[in-house]
Amino acid sequence: MKRRTKKLLRNWRIILLTLFLIGSIATLALKPLTFGIDISGGVALVAQTEHPVDTKTMQLVVDSLQKRLNTLGLRDITVEAQGDQIVLIKVANVTSPEEANQIKSVIESQGVFYMEFTGTVFGTGSDVEYVGIYKINPDNSWSVPFRISKSAAEEFAELAYGKKGWPVDMFLDPPVNSLMVVPESVYKAMNSSEFNAEAPEAPTLLERIGKAFNISVVAYANQSADEIAKLAQGKEKIVLVDVPGELQTELEGMNLTVRYVPRAQGESDHALIVRVLGLYGPYSLGEGLTVGEPQQDVQITGSAPDRLTAEQEASTIYTVLKSGSLPVKLSVVGMEFISPRLGEGFRTQAVYAGIGALITVLLIVYFHYRKWRIAIPVASTSLFEAIIILGFAALIKWNLDLPSIAGIIAAIGTGVDQQIVITDELLGGEKTTKISRRSSVLKRMGRAFFVIFASAATTIAAMSFLLVYFVGTLKGFAFTTILGVLIGILITRPAYAEIAKYLLGED
Amino acid sequence: MSKSKPKSKPSTNSVRAKKQEKLSFLARMEYRKMIMYPLAVFVIALILLAVNFPTLGIDLRGGVVVTAYGVDANPDELGKYISDKIGVDVRVESFTGVKASGVRVYAPIGTDPLKIIDAMKDEYPNAEYTHSEVQPTFGEIAQQQGIRALVFAFLAMAVVVFLFFRNLVPSLTIIFSALSDMTIAVALMGIFGIELTTATIAALLMLIGYTVDSNILLTTKLLRRKEDSIDKAYLSAVSTGFTMSTTTLGALLILWIISTSQTIDNIAIVLIFGLLADFMNTWVLNAGVLKWYLTREAARGGKA
């Protein structure tokens, strides 16, 4: 008897289980579990990029969103790219629905920002490293200081060498890669030196946007929709500015992407152009920047007729610089807000439900076998399994959300099933003689573990697809399921088999 | 301890024997019927799906939902009240749990959830509010992903089952059982008005894991059996399976009762549907096919 107990305790499977158990409890004690938004409270937002992007661009989106939300003073933010079009943003410690909505609008108002000079984009929003507080002078001139990245500064220094007074443009969400159809007067303005700051010899706005953004502009002279469609070949979209509205329906009928911009009442050509292009500027290049020396600290200056206008202009530029740092346009396609108090309720419920389920398992297993010697090991092995899964989750700082908890439940559910398979195989040996018993146990265990491995393999195979390239919340589910199944077949199931063999006297 | 062994052992075995006896009606069933009945249920489930497919939840379809905990109200009256106040038609549903009860307000996409909350705050200032909204475009992505996940998970399961058994008829039966489990579970969702959401898709994926378990157990027992007769092997498998299913069902039921989280509730209930369907599909359909298969093999003088 004693020898058997010792043998059991020295069994490597039992030792392994004990080690993992101690390790998990220690981890849980040192590193508290992190919970998902749906449990701890907070807001989860799903944003989608305008079109699919490559990994590098996606990383830029993630970085800039992170930066942007950090500047809002929010903490506990996770921004995660999923696939080539989806970004998942989670912000914890959001307490009111209003605050949640504010975060949403911040993300949505973030535009794609470009800095352009002589038709070359030398920096985007991600090159803006710091924006200073704007200043309004008594003469109603204003300035917004900001810092650009080293690479942007270097490129700009090279481009701007010796070009004092030339126009620097900034754009927020320009209609990249498009065909613009505009009234004759608008075309003329764009093709003149009207947007050239103090350098008539610089390329016109028309040339600059053509080179920088692949925007072609044509003057409207009663062209038919067919003719316009032909001109727009290879472009992403057509922008119709202040031209007859029927064109829009006709072009859309040809399955083309069309944006229609009517002229606002009393809007000048200049104002219309600025609005359609998302143009800020042009700003005239000061002498200090044209000597070929890269300068990271720069400022935009301007002047206005009165103090209020100056204030507005400066604050607009300030906001644009501060917020415009996305390489591609984003829109929020889904959001979920859970109040922290409610999350707390879910957490206690999860604990109750877990304990309740465990007791149920204990009682039902007892009812089936009428033996606490089976029921207690089965239930406690499940408990150990849960502890080890949670320990792992704490160790790698996995965010436990509701789907993850569902995954743990799934893993434990199959765990109990498999322990019953082992138990029944062991109990089934009543007919065999003592001599053949030992080999019979091995065979039976072999059969039990065949079943266990086969079902574990199917579960893992099925779930790995989810884990690898599924977008959305099911990742957590897949992860904990796989983790649970692995812990089950590698650690807890073999240990349970040993314990069951010992307790059922089949050693 | 070792002395008490001979005493307690028969008691467990007698319980097992009794259980097997109770379940022996299954063993006596003719395999033709065992195949026919579940197939009939499968067809009925398909028809039900065609007529009454579960509605898509807002995470797959798009929409706005505001959940208020700690609100005890008549859903119809509250719905009318909110609709009047914000000028948008809303649908209100109430729910109860062990500790909290509340309502969910569903509104079409484009509705400002804050307006609904404001309207409700006038009446229920102390309620706890949460809200979520999903654009149809994202719902579409989620739908596609959900379908893809189900299809791939299913295929992966099928491949692994084939690799493990390398035997056409038993493998196909397992795969069909899993398909039928999922179909019946979805049909029941339609009947009981449970929405198809990412959570319930997760539950359907979980079903793959659960159902394959019992089917693999049965197939292994029957194909590699040591008992002398098919019926005995079947009975020993079915009694294990019965224990497995009741344990899981019990745990799920507790989960369903205790939780007020819609996600967990729905996952639990869908799994319960699937496990009930699986009981039939494993121990009747799959067993019937295997019996037929093994008798045929035996008649041919095969290894069975």
PDB file of C-alpha atoms in Angstrom, chain A residues 1 4 38 46 48 85-86 95-98 100-101 104 332-342 346 348-350 352-358 360-362 364-365 367-371 373-374 402-403 405-407 409-418 420-421 423-425 427-431 437 440 443-444 446-447 450-459 461-463 465-466 469-474 477 481 502-506, chain B residues 1-2 4-5 8-9 11-13 15-16 19 22 67 69 98-100 112-114 117-118 121 126-139 141-142 144-149 152-158 160-161 164-165 198-199 201-203 205-206 208-210 212-213 216-217 220-221 224-228 232 236-237 239-252 254-255 258-264 267 271 275:
ATOM      1  CA  MET A   1       0.000   0.000   0.000  1.00  0.00           C
ATOM      2  CA  ARG A   4       2.101   1.932  -4.188  1.00  0.00           C
ATOM      3  CA  ASP A  38     -16.391  42.532 -22.054  1.00  0.00           C
ATOM      4  CA  VAL A  46     -13.616  47.637 -34.732  1.00  0.00           C
ATOM      5  CA  GLN A  48     -11.935  49.093 -41.073  1.00  0.00           C
ATOM      6  CA  GLN A  85      -8.374  45.573 -43.252  1.00  0.00           C
ATOM      7  CA  ILE A  86      -9.494  45.352 -39.647  1.00  0.00           C
ATOM      8  CA  THR A  95     -16.907  54.525 -17.456  1.00  0.00           C
ATOM      9  CA  SER A  96     -19.689  56.227 -19.364  1.00  0.00           C
ATOM     10  CA  PRO A  97     -21.413  55.616 -22.696  1.00  0.00           C
ATOM     11  CA  GLU A  98     -20.650  59.240 -23.597  1.00  0.00           C
ATOM     12  CA  ALA A 100     -17.130  55.612 -25.260  1.00  0.00           C
ATOM     13  CA  ASN A 101     -18.764  57.533 -28.074  1.00  0.00           C
ATOM     14  CA  LYS A 104     -15.271  56.539 -31.467  1.00  0.00           C
ATOM     15  CA  VAL A 332     -15.469  52.519 -37.174  1.00  0.00           C
ATOM     16  CA  VAL A 333     -17.662  49.610 -38.184  1.00  0.00           C
ATOM     17  CA  GLY A 334     -18.449  48.187 -34.798  1.00  0.00           C
ATOM     18  CA  MET A 335     -18.299  49.197 -31.192  1.00  0.00           C
ATOM     19  CA  GLU A 336     -19.205  47.684 -27.902  1.00  0.00           C
ATOM     20  CA  PHE A 337     -19.297  49.408 -24.564  1.00  0.00           C
ATOM     21  CA  ILE A 338     -19.501  47.525 -21.291  1.00  0.00           C
ATOM     22  CA  SER A 339     -19.643  49.487 -18.085  1.00  0.00           C
ATOM     23  CA  PRO A 340     -17.035  48.451 -15.510  1.00  0.00           C
ATOM     24  CA  ARG A 341     -19.656  47.762 -12.861  1.00  0.00           C
ATOM     25  CA  LEU A 342     -21.342  45.334 -15.162  1.00  0.00           C
ATOM     26  CA  PHE A 346     -19.838  39.102 -15.180  1.00  0.00           C
ATOM     27  CA  THR A 348     -18.302  37.058 -10.235  1.00  0.00           C
ATOM     28  CA  GLN A 349     -20.807  35.212 -12.349  1.00  0.00           C
ATOM     29  CA  ALA A 350     -18.055  33.443 -14.236  1.00  0.00           C
ATOM     30  CA  TYR A 352     -19.935  31.163  -9.615  1.00  0.00           C
ATOM     31  CA  ALA A 353     -20.716  29.418 -12.866  1.00  0.00           C
ATOM     32  CA  GLY A 354     -17.315  27.710 -12.815  1.00  0.00           C
ATOM     33  CA  ILE A 355     -17.747  26.491  -9.257  1.00  0.00           C
ATOM     34  CA  GLY A 356     -21.333  25.492  -9.965  1.00  0.00           C
ATOM     35  CA  ALA A 357     -20.306  23.534 -13.044  1.00  0.00           C
ATOM     36  CA  LEU A 358     -17.527  21.827 -11.106  1.00  0.00           C
ATOM     37  CA  THR A 360     -22.376  19.527 -10.889  1.00  0.00           C
ATOM     38  CA  VAL A 361     -19.682  17.455 -12.542  1.00  0.00           C
ATOM     39  CA  LEU A 362     -18.695  16.071  -9.160  1.00  0.00           C
ATOM     40  CA  ILE A 364     -23.112  13.621 -11.672  1.00  0.00           C
ATOM     41  CA  VAL A 365     -19.926  11.600 -11.830  1.00  0.00           C
ATOM     42  CA  PHE A 367     -24.154   9.450  -9.334  1.00  0.00           C
ATOM     43  CA  HIS A 368     -22.842   7.416 -12.238  1.00  0.00           C
ATOM     44  CA  TYR A 369     -20.209   5.461 -10.357  1.00  0.00           C
ATOM     45  CA  ARG A 370     -21.386   5.756  -6.743  1.00  0.00           C
ATOM     46  CA  LYS A 371     -17.787   6.269  -5.759  1.00  0.00           C
ATOM     47  CA  ARG A 373     -12.911   7.872  -5.262  1.00  0.00           C
ATOM     48  CA  ILE A 374     -13.769   8.489  -8.893  1.00  0.00           C
ATOM     49  CA  LEU A 402     -16.004  35.997 -22.658  1.00  0.00           C
ATOM     50  CA  PRO A 403     -15.120  33.906 -25.719  1.00  0.00           C
ATOM     51  CA  ILE A 405     -13.804  31.784 -21.003  1.00  0.00           C
ATOM     52  CA  ALA A 406     -16.110  29.841 -23.289  1.00  0.00           C
ATOM     53  CA  GLY A 407     -12.980  28.192 -24.681  1.00  0.00           C
ATOM     54  CA  ILE A 409     -15.290  25.738 -20.560  1.00  0.00           C
ATOM     55  CA  ALA A 410     -15.044  23.812 -23.825  1.00  0.00           C
ATOM     56  CA  ALA A 411     -11.625  22.445 -22.937  1.00  0.00           C
ATOM     57  CA  ILE A 412     -12.745  21.402 -19.481  1.00  0.00           C
ATOM     58  CA  GLY A 413     -15.904  19.848 -20.887  1.00  0.00           C
ATOM     59  CA  THR A 414     -13.903  17.631 -23.219  1.00  0.00           C
ATOM     60  CA  GLY A 415     -11.480  17.020 -20.360  1.00  0.00           C
ATOM     61  CA  VAL A 416     -14.210  15.548 -18.180  1.00  0.00           C
ATOM     62  CA  ASP A 417     -15.430  13.467 -21.112  1.00  0.00           C
ATOM     63  CA  GLN A 418     -12.004  12.030 -21.646  1.00  0.00           C
ATOM     64  CA  ILE A 420     -14.705   9.296 -18.094  1.00  0.00           C
ATOM     65  CA  VAL A 421     -13.384   7.377 -21.091  1.00  0.00           C
ATOM     66  CA  THR A 423     -12.273   5.524 -16.028  1.00  0.00           C
ATOM     67  CA  ASP A 424     -14.650   3.322 -17.959  1.00  0.00           C
ATOM     68  CA  GLU A 425     -11.842   1.587 -19.779  1.00  0.00           C
ATOM     69  CA  LEU A 427     -13.439  -0.367 -14.872  1.00  0.00           C
ATOM     70  CA  GLY A 428     -14.237  -2.544 -17.843  1.00  0.00           C
ATOM     71  CA  GLY A 429     -11.521  -4.985 -16.886  1.00  0.00           C
ATOM     72  CA  GLU A 430     -13.505  -6.998 -14.366  1.00  0.00           C
ATOM     73  CA  LYS A 431     -13.600 -10.193 -16.378  1.00  0.00           C
ATOM     74  CA  ARG A 437      -4.721  -7.872 -15.968  1.00  0.00           C
ATOM     75  CA  SER A 440      -4.977  -5.709 -20.290  1.00  0.00           C
ATOM     76  CA  LYS A 443      -4.192  -2.237 -23.838  1.00  0.00           C
ATOM     77  CA  ARG A 444      -7.224  -0.542 -22.405  1.00  0.00           C
ATOM     78  CA  GLY A 446      -3.940   2.416 -25.209  1.00  0.00           C
ATOM     79  CA  ARG A 447      -7.467   2.346 -26.506  1.00  0.00           C
ATOM     80  CA  PHE A 450      -6.339   6.522 -28.949  1.00  0.00           C
ATOM     81  CA  VAL A 451      -9.787   8.037 -28.451  1.00  0.00           C
ATOM     82  CA  ILE A 452      -8.313  10.961 -26.524  1.00  0.00           C
ATOM     83  CA  PHE A 453      -5.624  11.742 -29.070  1.00  0.00           C
ATOM     84  CA  ALA A 454      -8.008  11.412 -31.972  1.00  0.00           C
ATOM     85  CA  SER A 455     -10.494  13.833 -30.465  1.00  0.00           C
ATOM     86  CA  ALA A 456      -7.765  16.208 -29.293  1.00  0.00           C
ATOM     87  CA  ALA A 457      -6.260  16.195 -32.776  1.00  0.00           C
ATOM     88  CA  THR A 458      -9.603  16.983 -34.396  1.00  0.00           C
ATOM     89  CA  THR A 459     -10.302  19.805 -31.975  1.00  0.00           C
ATOM     90  CA  ALA A 461      -7.065  20.983 -36.228  1.00  0.00           C
ATOM     91  CA  ALA A 462     -10.470  22.614 -36.283  1.00  0.00           C
ATOM     92  CA  MET A 463      -9.459  25.464 -33.991  1.00  0.00           C
ATOM     93  CA  PHE A 465      -7.767  27.749 -38.547  1.00  0.00           C
ATOM     94  CA  LEU A 466      -9.625  30.112 -36.284  1.00  0.00           C
ATOM     95  CA  TYR A 469      -6.571  33.823 -39.707  1.00  0.00           C
ATOM     96  CA  PHE A 470      -9.934  34.526 -38.289  1.00  0.00           C
ATOM     97  CA  VAL A 471     -10.812  38.125 -37.670  1.00  0.00           C
ATOM     98  CA  GLY A 472     -12.789  39.112 -34.644  1.00  0.00           C
ATOM     99  CA  THR A 473     -13.407  37.863 -31.163  1.00  0.00           C
ATOM    100  CA  LEU A 474     -13.256  34.150 -31.834  1.00  0.00           C
ATOM    101  CA  PHE A 477     -11.988  31.161 -27.994  1.00  0.00           C
ATOM    102  CA  THR A 481      -9.558  25.767 -26.429  1.00  0.00           C
ATOM    103  CA  TYR A 502      -3.997   3.741  -8.366  1.00  0.00           C
ATOM    104  CA  LEU A 503      -7.415   4.405  -6.864  1.00  0.00           C
ATOM    105  CA  LEU A 504      -9.192   1.682  -8.764  1.00  0.00           C
ATOM    106  CA  GLY A 505      -6.538  -0.809  -7.788  1.00  0.00           C
ATOM    107  CA  GLU A 506      -5.653  -1.650 -11.354  1.00  0.00           C
TER     108      GLU A 506
ATOM    109  CA  MET B   1      -8.022   0.969   1.763  1.00  0.00           C
ATOM    110  CA  SER B   2      -7.018  -2.041  -0.230  1.00  0.00           C
ATOM    111  CA  SER B   4     -12.356  -2.169   1.136  1.00  0.00           C
ATOM    112  CA  LYS B   5     -11.684  -2.654  -2.539  1.00  0.00           C
ATOM    113  CA  SER B   8     -16.846  -1.148  -3.235  1.00  0.00           C
ATOM    114  CA  LYS B   9     -15.924  -2.534  -6.601  1.00  0.00           C
ATOM    115  CA  SER B  11     -21.158  -1.631  -6.223  1.00  0.00           C
ATOM    116  CA  THR B  12     -19.720   0.514  -9.001  1.00  0.00           C
ATOM    117  CA  ASN B  13     -19.992  -2.315 -11.415  1.00  0.00           C
ATOM    118  CA  VAL B  15     -24.427   0.548 -11.060  1.00  0.00           C
ATOM    119  CA  ARG B  16     -22.776   0.259 -14.421  1.00  0.00           C
ATOM    120  CA  LYS B  19     -27.166   1.540 -16.498  1.00  0.00           C
ATOM    121  CA  LYS B  22     -31.433   0.507 -18.959  1.00  0.00           C
ATOM    122  CA  THR B  67     -28.574  46.818 -22.790  1.00  0.00           C
ATOM    123  CA  TYR B  69     -29.292  46.122 -16.338  1.00  0.00           C
ATOM    124  CA  VAL B  98     -29.748  34.940 -10.935  1.00  0.00           C
ATOM    125  CA  LYS B  99     -28.689  38.334  -9.706  1.00  0.00           C
ATOM    126  CA  ALA B 100     -29.732  40.843 -12.306  1.00  0.00           C
ATOM    127  CA  ASP B 112     -27.581  57.092 -31.830  1.00  0.00           C
ATOM    128  CA  PRO B 113     -27.360  54.746 -28.856  1.00  0.00           C
ATOM    129  CA  LEU B 114     -26.815  57.713 -26.550  1.00  0.00           C
ATOM    130  CA  ILE B 117     -29.834  55.752 -23.164  1.00  0.00           C
ATOM    131  CA  ASP B 118     -30.888  59.337 -22.466  1.00  0.00           C
ATOM    132  CA  LYS B 121     -32.299  57.422 -18.074  1.00  0.00           C
ATOM    133  CA  ASN B 126     -29.999  53.910 -11.679  1.00  0.00           C
ATOM    134  CA  ALA B 127     -29.768  51.285 -14.373  1.00  0.00           C
ATOM    135  CA  GLU B 128     -26.417  50.243 -15.754  1.00  0.00           C
ATOM    136  CA  TYR B 129     -26.183  50.869 -19.470  1.00  0.00           C
ATOM    137  CA  THR B 130     -24.023  49.321 -22.127  1.00  0.00           C
ATOM    138  CA  HIS B 131     -24.354  49.699 -25.844  1.00  0.00           C
ATOM    139  CA  SER B 132     -22.933  48.350 -29.018  1.00  0.00           C
ATOM    140  CA  GLU B 133     -23.334  49.079 -32.680  1.00  0.00           C
ATOM    141  CA  VAL B 134     -22.186  47.257 -35.756  1.00  0.00           C
ATOM    142  CA  GLN B 135     -22.140  48.538 -39.310  1.00  0.00           C
ATOM    143  CA  PRO B 136     -23.625  46.205 -41.920  1.00  0.00           C
ATOM    144  CA  THR B 137     -20.292  46.146 -43.753  1.00  0.00           C
ATOM    145  CA  PHE B 138     -18.560  44.668 -40.753  1.00  0.00           C
ATOM    146  CA  GLY B 139     -21.466  42.345 -40.170  1.00  0.00           C
ATOM    147  CA  ILE B 141     -17.203  40.469 -42.989  1.00  0.00           C
ATOM    148  CA  ALA B 142     -18.081  38.682 -39.770  1.00  0.00           C
ATOM    149  CA  GLN B 144     -18.115  35.517 -44.251  1.00  0.00           C
ATOM    150  CA  GLN B 145     -15.512  34.790 -41.617  1.00  0.00           C
ATOM    151  CA  GLY B 146     -18.004  32.779 -39.597  1.00  0.00           C
ATOM    152  CA  ILE B 147     -18.989  30.640 -42.555  1.00  0.00           C
ATOM    153  CA  ARG B 148     -15.365  30.208 -43.522  1.00  0.00           C
ATOM    154  CA  ALA B 149     -14.427  29.235 -39.979  1.00  0.00           C
ATOM    155  CA  PHE B 152     -12.589  24.999 -42.548  1.00  0.00           C
ATOM    156  CA  ALA B 153     -12.968  23.661 -39.035  1.00  0.00           C
ATOM    157  CA  PHE B 154     -15.298  21.034 -40.362  1.00  0.00           C
ATOM    158  CA  LEU B 155     -12.942  20.049 -43.181  1.00  0.00           C
ATOM    159  CA  ALA B 156      -9.983  19.921 -40.811  1.00  0.00           C
ATOM    160  CA  MET B 157     -11.973  17.692 -38.498  1.00  0.00           C
ATOM    161  CA  ALA B 158     -12.905  15.438 -41.422  1.00  0.00           C
ATOM    162  CA  VAL B 160      -8.090  14.205 -39.049  1.00  0.00           C
ATOM    163  CA  VAL B 161     -10.879  11.675 -38.602  1.00  0.00           C
ATOM    164  CA  PHE B 164      -7.097   8.286 -37.565  1.00  0.00           C
ATOM    165  CA  PHE B 165      -9.454   5.614 -38.840  1.00  0.00           C
ATOM    166  CA  THR B 198     -20.249  35.131 -33.420  1.00  0.00           C
ATOM    167  CA  ALA B 199     -20.784  33.590 -29.990  1.00  0.00           C
ATOM    168  CA  ILE B 201     -20.857  30.275 -34.165  1.00  0.00           C
ATOM    169  CA  ALA B 202     -18.208  29.630 -31.513  1.00  0.00           C
ATOM    170  CA  ALA B 203     -20.623  27.230 -29.864  1.00  0.00           C
ATOM    171  CA  LEU B 205     -17.443  25.110 -33.534  1.00  0.00           C
ATOM    172  CA  MET B 206     -17.253  23.743 -30.014  1.00  0.00           C
ATOM    173  CA  ILE B 208     -17.270  19.775 -33.517  1.00  0.00           C
ATOM    174  CA  GLY B 209     -14.979  18.999 -30.599  1.00  0.00           C
ATOM    175  CA  TYR B 210     -17.681  17.554 -28.393  1.00  0.00           C
ATOM    176  CA  VAL B 212     -16.345  13.975 -32.436  1.00  0.00           C
ATOM    177  CA  ASP B 213     -15.393  12.786 -28.946  1.00  0.00           C
ATOM    178  CA  ILE B 216     -14.597   8.452 -31.936  1.00  0.00           C
ATOM    179  CA  LEU B 217     -15.223   6.575 -28.710  1.00  0.00           C
ATOM    180  CA  THR B 220     -12.914   2.859 -31.622  1.00  0.00           C
ATOM    181  CA  LYS B 221     -14.801   0.567 -29.296  1.00  0.00           C
ATOM    182  CA  ARG B 224     -11.064  -2.446 -32.037  1.00  0.00           C
ATOM    183  CA  ARG B 225     -13.339  -4.194 -29.618  1.00  0.00           C
ATOM    184  CA  LYS B 226     -12.176  -6.894 -27.258  1.00  0.00           C
ATOM    185  CA  GLU B 227     -15.633  -7.829 -26.071  1.00  0.00           C
ATOM    186  CA  ASP B 228     -16.975 -10.870 -27.847  1.00  0.00           C
ATOM    187  CA  LYS B 232     -21.597  -5.777 -25.692  1.00  0.00           C
ATOM    188  CA  SER B 236     -20.063  -0.486 -22.867  1.00  0.00           C
ATOM    189  CA  ALA B 237     -19.498   2.485 -25.183  1.00  0.00           C
ATOM    190  CA  SER B 239     -22.810   3.709 -20.996  1.00  0.00           C
ATOM    191  CA  THR B 240     -19.564   5.683 -21.112  1.00  0.00           C
ATOM    192  CA  GLY B 241     -21.132   8.065 -23.591  1.00  0.00           C
ATOM    193  CA  PHE B 242     -24.169   8.496 -21.424  1.00  0.00           C
ATOM    194  CA  THR B 243     -21.978   9.446 -18.479  1.00  0.00           C
ATOM    195  CA  MET B 244     -20.025  11.858 -20.657  1.00  0.00           C
ATOM    196  CA  SER B 245     -23.109  13.571 -22.047  1.00  0.00           C
ATOM    197  CA  THR B 246     -24.977  13.899 -18.771  1.00  0.00           C
ATOM    198  CA  THR B 247     -21.924  15.380 -17.075  1.00  0.00           C
ATOM    199  CA  THR B 248     -21.434  17.937 -19.812  1.00  0.00           C
ATOM    200  CA  LEU B 249     -25.141  18.688 -20.040  1.00  0.00           C
ATOM    201  CA  GLY B 250     -25.290  19.219 -16.290  1.00  0.00           C
ATOM    202  CA  ALA B 251     -22.370  21.609 -16.311  1.00  0.00           C
ATOM    203  CA  LEU B 252     -23.827  23.529 -19.258  1.00  0.00           C
ATOM    204  CA  ILE B 254     -25.612  25.329 -14.520  1.00  0.00           C
ATOM    205  CA  LEU B 255     -23.707  27.729 -16.715  1.00  0.00           C
ATOM    206  CA  ILE B 258     -26.148  31.287 -13.452  1.00  0.00           C
ATOM    207  CA  SER B 259     -24.903  33.559 -16.207  1.00  0.00           C
ATOM    208  CA  THR B 260     -26.694  36.701 -17.357  1.00  0.00           C
ATOM    209  CA  SER B 261     -24.185  37.308 -20.098  1.00  0.00           C
ATOM    210  CA  GLN B 262     -25.935  36.771 -23.368  1.00  0.00           C
ATOM    211  CA  THR B 263     -22.774  35.397 -24.909  1.00  0.00           C
ATOM    212  CA  ILE B 264     -22.339  32.660 -22.315  1.00  0.00           C
ATOM    213  CA  ILE B 267     -23.134  29.328 -26.089  1.00  0.00           C
ATOM    214  CA  LEU B 271     -24.179  23.303 -26.896  1.00  0.00           C
ATOM    215  CA  LEU B 275     -25.272  17.463 -27.348  1.00  0.00           C
TER     216      LEU B 275
END
